[in-house]
């Protein structure tokens, strides 16, 4: 098949699949507003943990999870979630929230939108988990 025909077919096919997935709703970001969903996603990543408490960020994209093995963060990554324990994190506050840097090249940095009154609780929980 000539390249002049094959190239538009391939590009059109890929674009069509992308549009179809978007129209079907598969491009939406996962919603972390339900604590039972957050707990299930945490246990999917860490099956031996028991979730004890959950705190949500302002924008609903990040959850602070208190588990039997310590604290950690679960956040939306497109249509899926990502979870990391806080024992390998460096927490830095700023005017709009927190910046968390992980000792993991797969999740190097995370920005969390938090009001100033919630920042101490998150910092204390994440740094206490780091010390254990």
Short mmCIF file of C-alpha atoms in Angstrom, two decimals:
data_model
loop_
_atom_site.label_atom_id
_atom_site.label_comp_id
_atom_site.label_asym_id
_atom_site.label_seq_id
_atom_site.Cartn_x
_atom_site.Cartn_y
_atom_site.Cartn_z
CA UNK A 1 0.00 0.00 0.00
CA UNK A 2 1.42 3.41 -0.88
CA UNK A 3 2.55 5.66 1.97
CA UNK A 4 0.19 8.42 0.78
CA UNK A 5 -2.76 6.14 1.68
CA UNK A 6 -1.30 4.31 4.67
CA UNK A 7 -0.25 7.42 6.61
CA UNK A 8 -3.71 9.10 6.64
CA UNK A 9 -5.32 5.76 7.57
CA UNK A 10 -3.00 5.28 10.56
CA UNK A 11 -3.28 8.90 11.74
CA UNK A 12 -7.08 8.88 11.27
CA UNK A 13 -7.40 5.57 13.13
CA UNK A 14 -5.38 6.76 16.11
CA UNK A 15 -7.26 10.08 16.23
CA UNK A 16 -10.59 8.24 15.97
CA UNK A 17 -9.71 5.97 18.87
CA UNK A 18 -8.64 8.97 20.99
CA UNK A 19 -11.90 10.83 20.24
CA UNK A 20 -13.99 7.72 20.95
CA UNK A 21 -12.27 7.12 24.31
CA UNK A 22 -12.82 10.77 25.26
CA UNK A 23 -16.52 10.67 24.28
CA UNK A 24 -17.04 7.47 26.27
CA UNK A 25 -15.59 9.18 29.36
CA UNK A 26 -12.36 7.24 29.67
CA UNK A 27 -10.25 10.41 29.71
CA UNK A 28 -11.81 11.77 32.93
CA UNK A 29 -9.66 12.05 36.04
CA UNK A 30 -10.53 9.65 38.83
CA UNK A 31 -12.68 11.10 41.62
CA UNK A 32 -11.22 10.68 45.11
CA UNK A 33 -14.15 12.17 47.06
CA UNK A 34 -15.40 8.79 48.34
CA UNK A 35 -13.38 7.54 51.36
CA UNK A 36 -14.29 3.90 50.69
CA UNK A 37 -12.92 4.22 47.15
CA UNK A 38 -9.72 5.80 48.51
CA UNK A 39 -9.36 2.96 51.03
CA UNK A 40 -9.90 0.35 48.30
CA UNK A 41 -7.30 1.99 46.07
CA UNK A 42 -4.80 2.13 48.95
CA UNK A 43 -5.38 -1.55 49.72
CA UNK A 44 -4.94 -2.37 46.02
CA UNK A 45 -1.43 -0.92 46.25
CA UNK A 46 -0.66 -2.15 49.79
CA UNK A 47 -2.82 -5.26 50.40
CA UNK A 48 -1.50 -5.96 53.93
CA UNK A 49 -2.52 -2.51 55.25
CA UNK A 50 -5.64 -1.60 57.18
CA UNK A 51 -6.80 1.96 56.46
CA UNK A 52 -7.53 3.81 59.71
CA UNK A 53 -8.28 7.38 58.58
CA UNK A 54 -8.35 9.49 55.41
CA UNK A 55 -7.95 13.26 54.92
CA UNK A 56 -8.59 14.95 51.57
CA UNK A 57 -6.86 17.91 49.93
CA UNK A 58 -8.84 21.00 48.88
CA UNK A 59 -9.02 20.04 45.23
CA UNK A 60 -9.92 16.40 45.94
CA UNK A 61 -6.96 15.08 43.99
CA UNK A 62 -4.81 13.91 46.91
CA UNK A 63 -5.68 11.88 50.00
CA UNK A 64 -3.61 11.54 53.16
CA UNK A 65 -4.07 7.94 54.27
CA UNK A 66 -3.40 6.76 57.83
CA UNK A 67 -2.79 3.02 57.57
CA UNK A 68 -1.66 0.31 59.94
CA UNK A 69 1.88 0.54 58.54
CA UNK A 70 2.07 4.35 58.70
CA UNK A 71 0.92 7.32 56.67
CA UNK A 72 1.04 7.77 52.94
CA UNK A 73 -0.40 9.69 50.02
CA UNK A 74 -2.79 8.53 47.32
CA UNK A 75 -3.37 10.81 44.34
CA UNK A 76 -5.17 10.88 41.04
CA UNK A 77 -3.04 10.06 38.02
CA UNK A 78 -5.46 10.40 35.15
CA UNK A 79 -8.04 7.62 35.26
CA UNK A 80 -6.03 5.70 37.88
CA UNK A 81 -4.44 6.34 41.25
CA UNK A 82 -0.89 6.28 42.58
CA UNK A 83 0.06 5.61 46.19
CA UNK A 84 3.31 6.12 48.05
CA UNK A 85 4.25 5.69 51.68
CA UNK A 86 5.45 8.84 53.41
CA UNK A 87 8.58 7.27 54.91
CA UNK A 88 10.64 8.33 51.90
CA UNK A 89 9.21 11.84 51.45
CA UNK A 90 10.49 15.37 52.02
CA UNK A 91 7.66 17.82 52.80
CA UNK A 92 7.96 21.56 52.10
CA UNK A 93 5.12 24.00 52.90
CA UNK A 94 4.35 27.11 50.85
CA UNK A 95 1.54 29.67 50.54
CA UNK A 96 -0.83 27.43 48.57
CA UNK A 97 -0.14 24.01 50.05
CA UNK A 98 2.64 21.47 50.26
CA UNK A 99 5.30 20.13 47.95
CA UNK A 100 6.23 16.52 48.62
CA UNK A 101 9.40 15.12 47.09
CA UNK A 102 9.74 11.35 47.05
CA UNK A 103 12.92 9.31 46.95
CA UNK A 104 11.48 7.54 43.93
CA UNK A 105 12.14 8.43 40.30
CA UNK A 106 8.63 7.17 39.39
CA UNK A 107 6.97 9.86 41.52
CA UNK A 108 9.54 12.54 42.03
CA UNK A 109 7.33 15.44 43.22
CA UNK A 110 3.72 16.09 44.20
CA UNK A 111 1.96 19.46 44.75
CA UNK A 112 -0.91 19.39 47.24
CA UNK A 113 -3.39 22.26 47.45
CA UNK A 114 -4.15 22.86 51.15
CA UNK A 115 -5.38 25.80 53.21
CA UNK A 116 -2.89 27.07 55.81
CA UNK A 117 -4.91 25.63 58.73
CA UNK A 118 -4.65 22.06 57.32
CA UNK A 119 -0.94 22.17 56.56
CA UNK A 120 0.35 21.45 60.10
CA UNK A 121 -1.73 18.25 60.37
CA UNK A 122 -0.47 16.96 57.02
CA UNK A 123 3.15 17.93 57.77
CA UNK A 124 3.07 16.33 61.23
CA UNK A 125 1.50 13.14 59.89
CA UNK A 126 3.90 12.82 56.96
CA UNK A 127 7.04 13.64 58.96
CA UNK A 128 5.99 11.40 61.88
CA UNK A 129 5.64 8.53 59.42
CA UNK A 130 9.09 9.37 58.09
CA UNK A 131 10.64 9.05 61.56
CA UNK A 132 9.25 5.55 62.17
#
